[in-house]
Amino acid sequence: MSKSFALALGGGGARGLAHIAVFEALDELGRKPAAIAGSSSGALVGAAYAAGMSGREMRRFVISLAHNRAEVFRRLVTTRAGTFANLFSLGFGSAVLVDAEKFCEQFLPEQVPEDFSELAIPLMVMASDLYRREAVALSSGALKPALAASIALPTVMRPVLIEDRVLIDGGATNPLPFDALDGRADVIVAVDLTGEPTHARSDIPNPWECLLMTVLVMGGAITAEKVKHRAPDLLVRPKVGTFRALDFLQASAILRAAEAMKPEFKEKLSALIDA
């Protein structure tokens, strides 16, 4: 009898699209995880897969959107949290803040439901409590506010208030939440997108990109320490480290780069769950 497995999906901005190649590999194997835990962009794509979308359907969705720059820009404009009218009351940064909940409404596939209970696969969404300084695992109730909280990177997106908690990006406390899946399956699989260090680049990123990359550097350090103490049964690292965190329009290239890991991933997972 085959063993069950659970899937932890790390954050990484646009690199999170690489998770779609993992879903495609699972579809090719004909296997579904018993549970999914996701942080930041890993939570977004994890929600779509947990809702019943196939990897191929997700690929079509992101590529069609990425190839329509005008539509991406139109949707982004509607996600702005601040208005020029409240510049002086909320500060000059408010005019460029993104409302994470509006972002989810604009960019998530329509198959993603409103409530956790409507998902086909149990999902755990990681966020961070800004004031309590601790990880928060959300797995019931309204789904889209939880997803918004998981991606709410300070200075880029407005924090999300859920049950009197001010929540920000899950990557701040648990960027690869494989430990949150303890007891949920026989085998724990984690997909890390923080990327390997590179000496090939010397260009200076813009301020937002620099902030996102800094979060990835910190997330990589947190994950490395976690793995030292207790590693997941299978750790997958698609080679997408050359892509920047905001390279969403490079969806096709990110997916092509991620595809290289599929044969080895399928072989290793099959060996673990069918042993």
PDB file of C-alpha atoms in Angstrom:
ATOM      1  CA  MET A   1       0.000   0.000   0.000  1.00  0.00           C
ATOM      2  CA  SER A   2       1.335   3.428  -0.963  1.00  0.00           C
ATOM      3  CA  LYS A   3       2.237   5.938   1.712  1.00  0.00           C
ATOM      4  CA  SER A   4       0.543   9.325   1.974  1.00  0.00           C
ATOM      5  CA  PHE A   5       2.495  12.527   1.463  1.00  0.00           C
ATOM      6  CA  ALA A   6       2.035  16.186   2.344  1.00  0.00           C
ATOM      7  CA  LEU A   7       3.439  19.131   0.427  1.00  0.00           C
ATOM      8  CA  ALA A   8       5.102  22.305   1.772  1.00  0.00           C
ATOM      9  CA  LEU A   9       5.433  25.180  -0.688  1.00  0.00           C
ATOM     10  CA  GLY A  10       7.895  27.998  -0.056  1.00  0.00           C
ATOM     11  CA  GLY A  11       7.646  31.629  -1.048  1.00  0.00           C
ATOM     12  CA  GLY A  12       9.742  33.429  -3.616  1.00  0.00           C
ATOM     13  CA  GLY A  13       7.681  36.033  -5.420  1.00  0.00           C
ATOM     14  CA  ALA A  14       7.511  35.197  -9.115  1.00  0.00           C
ATOM     15  CA  ARG A  15       9.626  32.111  -8.474  1.00  0.00           C
ATOM     16  CA  GLY A  16       6.511  30.687  -6.826  1.00  0.00           C
ATOM     17  CA  LEU A  17       5.262  29.905 -10.329  1.00  0.00           C
ATOM     18  CA  ALA A  18       7.828  27.072 -10.339  1.00  0.00           C
ATOM     19  CA  HIS A  19       5.511  25.153  -8.006  1.00  0.00           C
ATOM     20  CA  ILE A  20       3.268  24.605 -11.022  1.00  0.00           C
ATOM     21  CA  ALA A  21       5.890  22.241 -12.483  1.00  0.00           C
ATOM     22  CA  VAL A  22       5.707  20.258  -9.227  1.00  0.00           C
ATOM     23  CA  PHE A  23       1.923  20.029  -9.580  1.00  0.00           C
ATOM     24  CA  GLU A  24       2.290  18.847 -13.173  1.00  0.00           C
ATOM     25  CA  ALA A  25       4.684  16.126 -12.010  1.00  0.00           C
ATOM     26  CA  LEU A  26       2.161  14.999  -9.397  1.00  0.00           C
ATOM     27  CA  ASP A  27      -0.588  14.956 -12.015  1.00  0.00           C
ATOM     28  CA  GLU A  28       1.617  12.799 -14.242  1.00  0.00           C
ATOM     29  CA  LEU A  29       2.106  10.391 -11.344  1.00  0.00           C
ATOM     30  CA  GLY A  30      -1.609  10.415 -10.625  1.00  0.00           C
ATOM     31  CA  ARG A  31      -0.995  11.285  -6.965  1.00  0.00           C
ATOM     32  CA  LYS A  32      -2.459  14.001  -4.738  1.00  0.00           C
ATOM     33  CA  PRO A  33      -1.047  15.261  -1.428  1.00  0.00           C
ATOM     34  CA  ALA A  34      -2.979  14.574   1.767  1.00  0.00           C
ATOM     35  CA  ALA A  35      -2.391  18.192   2.822  1.00  0.00           C
ATOM     36  CA  ILE A  36      -0.636  21.338   1.614  1.00  0.00           C
ATOM     37  CA  ALA A  37       1.077  24.090   3.606  1.00  0.00           C
ATOM     38  CA  GLY A  38       2.165  27.237   1.812  1.00  0.00           C
ATOM     39  CA  SER A  39       3.874  30.488   2.629  1.00  0.00           C
ATOM     40  CA  SER A  40       3.584  33.703   0.594  1.00  0.00           C
ATOM     41  CA  SER A  41       3.458  32.914  -3.148  1.00  0.00           C
ATOM     42  CA  GLY A  42       3.517  29.215  -2.230  1.00  0.00           C
ATOM     43  CA  ALA A  43       0.212  29.740  -0.445  1.00  0.00           C
ATOM     44  CA  LEU A  44      -1.362  31.352  -3.537  1.00  0.00           C
ATOM     45  CA  VAL A  45      -0.492  28.582  -5.970  1.00  0.00           C
ATOM     46  CA  GLY A  46      -1.156  25.988  -3.271  1.00  0.00           C
ATOM     47  CA  ALA A  47      -4.688  27.313  -2.910  1.00  0.00           C
ATOM     48  CA  ALA A  48      -5.336  26.964  -6.631  1.00  0.00           C
ATOM     49  CA  TYR A  49      -4.088  23.372  -6.614  1.00  0.00           C
ATOM     50  CA  ALA A  50      -6.029  22.569  -3.435  1.00  0.00           C
ATOM     51  CA  ALA A  51      -9.129  23.965  -5.152  1.00  0.00           C
ATOM     52  CA  GLY A  52      -8.878  21.251  -7.791  1.00  0.00           C
ATOM     53  CA  MET A  53      -6.998  22.956 -10.639  1.00  0.00           C
ATOM     54  CA  SER A  54      -4.523  20.761 -12.494  1.00  0.00           C
ATOM     55  CA  GLY A  55      -0.951  21.836 -13.062  1.00  0.00           C
ATOM     56  CA  ARG A  56      -1.654  22.241 -16.768  1.00  0.00           C
ATOM     57  CA  GLU A  57      -4.684  24.462 -16.094  1.00  0.00           C
ATOM     58  CA  MET A  58      -2.584  26.623 -13.789  1.00  0.00           C
ATOM     59  CA  ARG A  59       0.156  26.878 -16.420  1.00  0.00           C
ATOM     60  CA  ARG A  60      -2.346  28.085 -19.031  1.00  0.00           C
ATOM     61  CA  PHE A  61      -3.778  30.627 -16.600  1.00  0.00           C
ATOM     62  CA  VAL A  62      -0.475  32.248 -15.605  1.00  0.00           C
ATOM     63  CA  ILE A  63       1.011  32.251 -19.102  1.00  0.00           C
ATOM     64  CA  SER A  64      -2.053  33.808 -20.700  1.00  0.00           C
ATOM     65  CA  LEU A  65      -2.010  36.534 -18.054  1.00  0.00           C
ATOM     66  CA  ALA A  66       1.756  37.111 -18.206  1.00  0.00           C
ATOM     67  CA  HIS A  67       1.591  37.558 -21.981  1.00  0.00           C
ATOM     68  CA  ASN A  68      -0.991  40.343 -21.629  1.00  0.00           C
ATOM     69  CA  ARG A  69       0.977  43.181 -20.035  1.00  0.00           C
ATOM     70  CA  ALA A  70      -1.820  45.704 -20.488  1.00  0.00           C
ATOM     71  CA  GLU A  71      -4.219  43.480 -18.541  1.00  0.00           C
ATOM     72  CA  VAL A  72      -1.651  42.903 -15.769  1.00  0.00           C
ATOM     73  CA  PHE A  73      -1.156  46.658 -15.450  1.00  0.00           C
ATOM     74  CA  ARG A  74      -4.916  47.292 -15.421  1.00  0.00           C
ATOM     75  CA  ARG A  75      -5.400  44.793 -12.594  1.00  0.00           C
ATOM     76  CA  LEU A  76      -2.449  46.175 -10.642  1.00  0.00           C
ATOM     77  CA  VAL A  77      -3.881  49.698 -10.759  1.00  0.00           C
ATOM     78  CA  THR A  78      -7.085  48.460  -9.103  1.00  0.00           C
ATOM     79  CA  THR A  79      -5.124  46.891  -6.221  1.00  0.00           C
ATOM     80  CA  ARG A  80      -3.694  50.162  -4.906  1.00  0.00           C
ATOM     81  CA  ALA A  81      -4.463  50.556  -1.205  1.00  0.00           C
ATOM     82  CA  GLY A  82      -3.917  54.270  -0.835  1.00  0.00           C
ATOM     83  CA  THR A  83      -5.301  57.312  -2.598  1.00  0.00           C
ATOM     84  CA  PHE A  84      -3.707  60.663  -3.152  1.00  0.00           C
ATOM     85  CA  ALA A  85      -6.367  62.147  -0.860  1.00  0.00           C
ATOM     86  CA  ASN A  86      -4.889  60.402   2.190  1.00  0.00           C
ATOM     87  CA  LEU A  87      -1.224  61.134   1.442  1.00  0.00           C
ATOM     88  CA  PHE A  88      -0.890  63.463   4.396  1.00  0.00           C
ATOM     89  CA  SER A  89      -2.932  61.463   6.888  1.00  0.00           C
ATOM     90  CA  LEU A  90      -1.313  58.083   6.178  1.00  0.00           C
ATOM     91  CA  GLY A  91       2.069  59.131   4.803  1.00  0.00           C
ATOM     92  CA  PHE A  92       3.506  59.359   1.326  1.00  0.00           C
ATOM     93  CA  GLY A  93       4.025  55.591   1.100  1.00  0.00           C
ATOM     94  CA  SER A  94       0.275  54.986   1.232  1.00  0.00           C
ATOM     95  CA  ALA A  95      -0.251  56.010  -2.385  1.00  0.00           C
ATOM     96  CA  VAL A  96       1.834  53.121  -3.691  1.00  0.00           C
ATOM     97  CA  LEU A  97       0.871  50.400  -1.192  1.00  0.00           C
ATOM     98  CA  VAL A  98      -0.909  47.397  -2.677  1.00  0.00           C
ATOM     99  CA  ASP A  99      -4.013  46.096  -0.939  1.00  0.00           C
ATOM    100  CA  ALA A 100      -3.209  42.392  -0.593  1.00  0.00           C
ATOM    101  CA  GLU A 101      -6.895  41.409  -0.512  1.00  0.00           C
ATOM    102  CA  LYS A 102      -7.610  43.325  -3.715  1.00  0.00           C
ATOM    103  CA  PHE A 103      -4.524  41.700  -5.239  1.00  0.00           C
ATOM    104  CA  CYS A 104      -5.905  38.248  -4.488  1.00  0.00           C
ATOM    105  CA  GLU A 105      -9.280  39.160  -5.971  1.00  0.00           C
ATOM    106  CA  GLN A 106      -7.632  40.397  -9.169  1.00  0.00           C
ATOM    107  CA  PHE A 107      -5.017  37.719  -9.744  1.00  0.00           C
ATOM    108  CA  LEU A 108      -6.294  34.453  -8.285  1.00  0.00           C
ATOM    109  CA  PRO A 109      -8.087  32.050 -10.668  1.00  0.00           C
ATOM    110  CA  GLU A 110     -11.858  32.028 -10.324  1.00  0.00           C
ATOM    111  CA  GLN A 111     -11.682  28.382  -9.191  1.00  0.00           C
ATOM    112  CA  VAL A 112     -10.232  29.461  -5.839  1.00  0.00           C
ATOM    113  CA  PRO A 113     -13.202  29.461  -3.419  1.00  0.00           C
ATOM    114  CA  GLU A 114     -14.098  31.865  -0.645  1.00  0.00           C
ATOM    115  CA  ASP A 115     -13.724  29.439   2.258  1.00  0.00           C
ATOM    116  CA  PHE A 116     -11.158  26.831   3.316  1.00  0.00           C
ATOM    117  CA  SER A 117     -13.965  24.282   3.699  1.00  0.00           C
ATOM    118  CA  GLU A 118     -14.607  24.332  -0.063  1.00  0.00           C
ATOM    119  CA  LEU A 119     -11.109  23.128  -0.963  1.00  0.00           C
ATOM    120  CA  ALA A 120     -10.580  19.594  -2.268  1.00  0.00           C
ATOM    121  CA  ILE A 121      -7.262  19.252  -0.379  1.00  0.00           C
ATOM    122  CA  PRO A 122      -6.729  20.554   3.184  1.00  0.00           C
ATOM    123  CA  LEU A 123      -4.634  23.722   3.073  1.00  0.00           C
ATOM    124  CA  MET A 124      -2.609  25.526   5.727  1.00  0.00           C
ATOM    125  CA  VAL A 125      -1.668  29.140   4.956  1.00  0.00           C
ATOM    126  CA  MET A 126       1.267  30.651   6.827  1.00  0.00           C
ATOM    127  CA  ALA A 127       1.289  34.288   7.908  1.00  0.00           C
ATOM    128  CA  SER A 128       3.212  36.240  10.553  1.00  0.00           C
ATOM    129  CA  ASP A 129       1.793  38.180  13.487  1.00  0.00           C
ATOM    130  CA  LEU A 130       3.555  41.539  13.286  1.00  0.00           C
ATOM    131  CA  TYR A 131       3.234  42.467  16.962  1.00  0.00           C
ATOM    132  CA  ARG A 132       3.393  39.036  18.602  1.00  0.00           C
ATOM    133  CA  ARG A 133       6.383  38.162  16.386  1.00  0.00           C
ATOM    134  CA  GLU A 134       5.217  34.635  15.707  1.00  0.00           C
ATOM    135  CA  ALA A 135       4.088  32.407  12.859  1.00  0.00           C
ATOM    136  CA  VAL A 136       0.342  32.002  12.363  1.00  0.00           C
ATOM    137  CA  ALA A 137      -1.144  28.979  10.594  1.00  0.00           C
ATOM    138  CA  LEU A 138      -4.559  29.636   9.033  1.00  0.00           C
ATOM    139  CA  SER A 139      -6.638  26.653   7.913  1.00  0.00           C
ATOM    140  CA  SER A 140     -10.303  27.512   8.385  1.00  0.00           C
ATOM    141  CA  GLY A 141     -12.742  30.313   7.690  1.00  0.00           C
ATOM    142  CA  ALA A 142     -12.395  32.866   4.902  1.00  0.00           C
ATOM    143  CA  LEU A 143      -9.650  31.796   2.489  1.00  0.00           C
ATOM    144  CA  LYS A 144      -8.779  34.930   0.545  1.00  0.00           C
ATOM    145  CA  PRO A 145      -8.011  37.163   3.558  1.00  0.00           C
ATOM    146  CA  ALA A 146      -5.668  34.401   4.777  1.00  0.00           C
ATOM    147  CA  LEU A 147      -3.930  34.306   1.401  1.00  0.00           C
ATOM    148  CA  ALA A 148      -3.707  38.088   1.413  1.00  0.00           C
ATOM    149  CA  ALA A 149      -2.050  37.995   4.835  1.00  0.00           C
ATOM    150  CA  SER A 150       0.465  35.408   3.656  1.00  0.00           C
ATOM    151  CA  ILE A 151       1.720  37.693   0.852  1.00  0.00           C
ATOM    152  CA  ALA A 152       1.466  41.020   2.717  1.00  0.00           C
ATOM    153  CA  LEU A 153       5.086  42.129   2.537  1.00  0.00           C
ATOM    154  CA  PRO A 154       5.501  45.379   4.528  1.00  0.00           C
ATOM    155  CA  THR A 155       6.124  48.581   2.519  1.00  0.00           C
ATOM    156  CA  VAL A 156       4.793  46.784  -0.577  1.00  0.00           C
ATOM    157  CA  MET A 157       1.436  45.503   0.673  1.00  0.00           C
ATOM    158  CA  ARG A 158      -0.791  46.675   3.489  1.00  0.00           C
ATOM    159  CA  PRO A 159      -0.978  44.288   6.491  1.00  0.00           C
ATOM    160  CA  VAL A 160      -4.183  42.267   6.894  1.00  0.00           C
ATOM    161  CA  LEU A 161      -6.278  42.272  10.061  1.00  0.00           C
ATOM    162  CA  ILE A 162      -7.739  38.852  10.983  1.00  0.00           C
ATOM    163  CA  GLU A 163      -9.338  38.309  14.396  1.00  0.00           C
ATOM    164  CA  ASP A 164      -7.528  41.294  15.945  1.00  0.00           C
ATOM    165  CA  ARG A 165      -4.162  40.079  14.667  1.00  0.00           C
ATOM    166  CA  VAL A 166      -2.131  42.310  12.341  1.00  0.00           C
ATOM    167  CA  LEU A 167      -0.696  39.820   9.867  1.00  0.00           C
ATOM    168  CA  ILE A 168       2.112  40.127   7.343  1.00  0.00           C
ATOM    169  CA  ASP A 169       4.013  37.883   4.920  1.00  0.00           C
ATOM    170  CA  GLY A 170       4.419  34.289   6.085  1.00  0.00           C
ATOM    171  CA  GLY A 171       8.010  34.311   4.862  1.00  0.00           C
ATOM    172  CA  ALA A 172       8.994  36.521   7.795  1.00  0.00           C
ATOM    173  CA  THR A 173       8.633  33.617  10.232  1.00  0.00           C
ATOM    174  CA  ASN A 174       8.194  30.361   8.298  1.00  0.00           C
ATOM    175  CA  PRO A 175       9.210  30.626   4.632  1.00  0.00           C
ATOM    176  CA  LEU A 176       9.094  26.843   4.042  1.00  0.00           C
ATOM    177  CA  PRO A 177       6.479  25.384   6.419  1.00  0.00           C
ATOM    178  CA  PHE A 178       7.250  21.656   6.236  1.00  0.00           C
ATOM    179  CA  ASP A 179       7.262  21.492  10.039  1.00  0.00           C
ATOM    180  CA  ALA A 180       3.611  22.607  10.059  1.00  0.00           C
ATOM    181  CA  LEU A 181       2.695  19.315   8.360  1.00  0.00           C
ATOM    182  CA  ASP A 182       3.884  17.035  11.151  1.00  0.00           C
ATOM    183  CA  GLY A 183       1.440  14.160  11.600  1.00  0.00           C
ATOM    184  CA  ARG A 184      -0.502  14.977   8.431  1.00  0.00           C
ATOM    185  CA  ALA A 185       1.099  12.295   6.216  1.00  0.00           C
ATOM    186  CA  ASP A 186       3.690   9.526   6.102  1.00  0.00           C
ATOM    187  CA  VAL A 187       6.068  11.524   3.902  1.00  0.00           C
ATOM    188  CA  ILE A 188       6.768  15.264   3.949  1.00  0.00           C
ATOM    189  CA  VAL A 189       7.851  16.934   0.694  1.00  0.00           C
ATOM    190  CA  ALA A 190       9.127  20.532   0.677  1.00  0.00           C
ATOM    191  CA  VAL A 191       9.749  22.783  -2.335  1.00  0.00           C
ATOM    192  CA  ASP A 192      12.292  25.531  -1.650  1.00  0.00           C
ATOM    193  CA  LEU A 193      12.557  28.463  -4.072  1.00  0.00           C
ATOM    194  CA  THR A 194      15.007  30.754  -2.268  1.00  0.00           C
ATOM    195  CA  GLY A 195      17.650  29.795  -4.830  1.00  0.00           C
ATOM    196  CA  GLU A 196      21.372  29.220  -4.767  1.00  0.00           C
ATOM    197  CA  PRO A 197      23.859  32.086  -4.341  1.00  0.00           C
ATOM    198  CA  THR A 198      25.062  33.486  -7.661  1.00  0.00           C
ATOM    199  CA  HIS A 199      28.105  35.466  -8.755  1.00  0.00           C
ATOM    200  CA  ALA A 200      26.749  36.021 -12.235  1.00  0.00           C
ATOM    201  CA  ARG A 201      24.890  39.287 -11.511  1.00  0.00           C
ATOM    202  CA  SER A 202      26.175  42.730 -10.645  1.00  0.00           C
ATOM    203  CA  ASP A 203      23.174  44.886 -11.626  1.00  0.00           C
ATOM    204  CA  ILE A 204      21.555  46.945  -8.883  1.00  0.00           C
ATOM    205  CA  PRO A 205      17.833  46.148  -8.422  1.00  0.00           C
ATOM    206  CA  ASN A 206      15.147  48.759  -7.846  1.00  0.00           C
ATOM    207  CA  PRO A 207      14.093  49.392  -4.206  1.00  0.00           C
ATOM    208  CA  TRP A 208      11.085  47.024  -4.228  1.00  0.00           C
ATOM    209  CA  GLU A 209      13.070  44.253  -5.889  1.00  0.00           C
ATOM    210  CA  CYS A 210      15.875  44.786  -3.398  1.00  0.00           C
ATOM    211  CA  LEU A 211      13.424  44.458  -0.500  1.00  0.00           C
ATOM    212  CA  LEU A 212      11.916  41.259  -1.896  1.00  0.00           C
ATOM    213  CA  MET A 213      15.330  39.751  -2.544  1.00  0.00           C
ATOM    214  CA  THR A 214      16.400  40.646   1.001  1.00  0.00           C
ATOM    215  CA  VAL A 215      13.381  38.739   2.333  1.00  0.00           C
ATOM    216  CA  LEU A 216      14.421  35.754   0.209  1.00  0.00           C
ATOM    217  CA  VAL A 217      17.948  35.924   1.634  1.00  0.00           C
ATOM    218  CA  MET A 218      16.535  35.902   5.179  1.00  0.00           C
ATOM    219  CA  GLY A 219      14.078  33.164   4.255  1.00  0.00           C
ATOM    220  CA  GLY A 220      16.904  31.063   2.904  1.00  0.00           C
ATOM    221  CA  ALA A 221      18.806  31.458   6.166  1.00  0.00           C
ATOM    222  CA  ILE A 222      15.741  30.474   8.230  1.00  0.00           C
ATOM    223  CA  THR A 223      15.134  27.424   6.040  1.00  0.00           C
ATOM    224  CA  ALA A 224      18.783  26.343   6.182  1.00  0.00           C
ATOM    225  CA  GLU A 225      18.694  26.357   9.992  1.00  0.00           C
ATOM    226  CA  LYS A 226      15.422  24.399  10.042  1.00  0.00           C
ATOM    227  CA  VAL A 227      16.809  21.777   7.671  1.00  0.00           C
ATOM    228  CA  LYS A 228      19.939  21.393   9.837  1.00  0.00           C
ATOM    229  CA  HIS A 229      17.802  20.396  12.807  1.00  0.00           C
ATOM    230  CA  ARG A 230      15.261  18.274  10.947  1.00  0.00           C
ATOM    231  CA  ALA A 231      14.932  17.953   7.217  1.00  0.00           C
ATOM    232  CA  PRO A 232      11.779  16.967   5.318  1.00  0.00           C
ATOM    233  CA  ASP A 233      11.747  13.521   3.721  1.00  0.00           C
ATOM    234  CA  LEU A 234      12.214  15.072   0.285  1.00  0.00           C
ATOM    235  CA  LEU A 235      13.556  18.579  -0.348  1.00  0.00           C
ATOM    236  CA  VAL A 236      13.090  19.878  -3.897  1.00  0.00           C
ATOM    237  CA  ARG A 237      14.913  22.950  -5.191  1.00  0.00           C
ATOM    238  CA  PRO A 238      13.914  23.933  -8.758  1.00  0.00           C
ATOM    239  CA  LYS A 239      16.707  25.912 -10.403  1.00  0.00           C
ATOM    240  CA  VAL A 240      14.952  29.268 -10.672  1.00  0.00           C
ATOM    241  CA  GLY A 241      17.386  31.327  -8.595  1.00  0.00           C
ATOM    242  CA  THR A 242      18.399  33.504 -11.549  1.00  0.00           C
ATOM    243  CA  PHE A 243      14.896  34.995 -11.708  1.00  0.00           C
ATOM    244  CA  ARG A 244      14.055  38.066  -9.698  1.00  0.00           C
ATOM    245  CA  ALA A 245      11.189  38.108  -7.251  1.00  0.00           C
ATOM    246  CA  LEU A 246       9.143  40.440  -9.472  1.00  0.00           C
ATOM    247  CA  ASP A 247       9.732  38.613 -12.765  1.00  0.00           C
ATOM    248  CA  PHE A 248       6.071  37.615 -13.064  1.00  0.00           C
ATOM    249  CA  LEU A 249       6.030  38.475 -16.765  1.00  0.00           C
ATOM    250  CA  GLN A 250       8.731  35.808 -17.213  1.00  0.00           C
ATOM    251  CA  ALA A 251       6.243  33.059 -16.337  1.00  0.00           C
ATOM    252  CA  SER A 252       7.065  30.938 -19.404  1.00  0.00           C
ATOM    253  CA  ALA A 253      10.811  31.063 -18.719  1.00  0.00           C
ATOM    254  CA  ILE A 254      10.348  30.264 -15.016  1.00  0.00           C
ATOM    255  CA  LEU A 255       8.237  27.223 -15.856  1.00  0.00           C
ATOM    256  CA  ARG A 256      10.738  26.024 -18.469  1.00  0.00           C
ATOM    257  CA  ALA A 257      13.542  26.275 -15.930  1.00  0.00           C
ATOM    258  CA  ALA A 258      11.499  24.439 -13.278  1.00  0.00           C
ATOM    259  CA  GLU A 259      10.595  21.576 -15.611  1.00  0.00           C
ATOM    260  CA  ALA A 260      14.139  20.211 -15.461  1.00  0.00           C
ATOM    261  CA  MET A 261      13.560  18.824 -11.977  1.00  0.00           C
ATOM    262  CA  LYS A 262      10.416  16.840 -12.861  1.00  0.00           C
ATOM    263  CA  PRO A 263      11.986  13.459 -13.786  1.00  0.00           C
ATOM    264  CA  GLU A 264      14.185  13.307 -10.671  1.00  0.00           C
ATOM    265  CA  PHE A 265      11.347  14.550  -8.465  1.00  0.00           C
ATOM    266  CA  LYS A 266       8.948  11.887  -9.738  1.00  0.00           C
ATOM    267  CA  GLU A 267      11.555   9.169  -9.295  1.00  0.00           C
ATOM    268  CA  LYS A 268      12.420  10.177  -5.721  1.00  0.00           C
ATOM    269  CA  LEU A 269       8.818  10.673  -4.644  1.00  0.00           C
ATOM    270  CA  SER A 270       7.747   7.342  -6.106  1.00  0.00           C
ATOM    271  CA  ALA A 271      10.589   5.622  -4.255  1.00  0.00           C
ATOM    272  CA  LEU A 272       9.408   7.140  -0.981  1.00  0.00           C
ATOM    273  CA  ILE A 273       5.675   6.559  -1.228  1.00  0.00           C
ATOM    274  CA  ASP A 274       5.654   3.234  -3.048  1.00  0.00           C
ATOM    275  CA  ALA A 275       8.401   1.567  -0.998  1.00  0.00           C
TER     276      ALA A 275
END
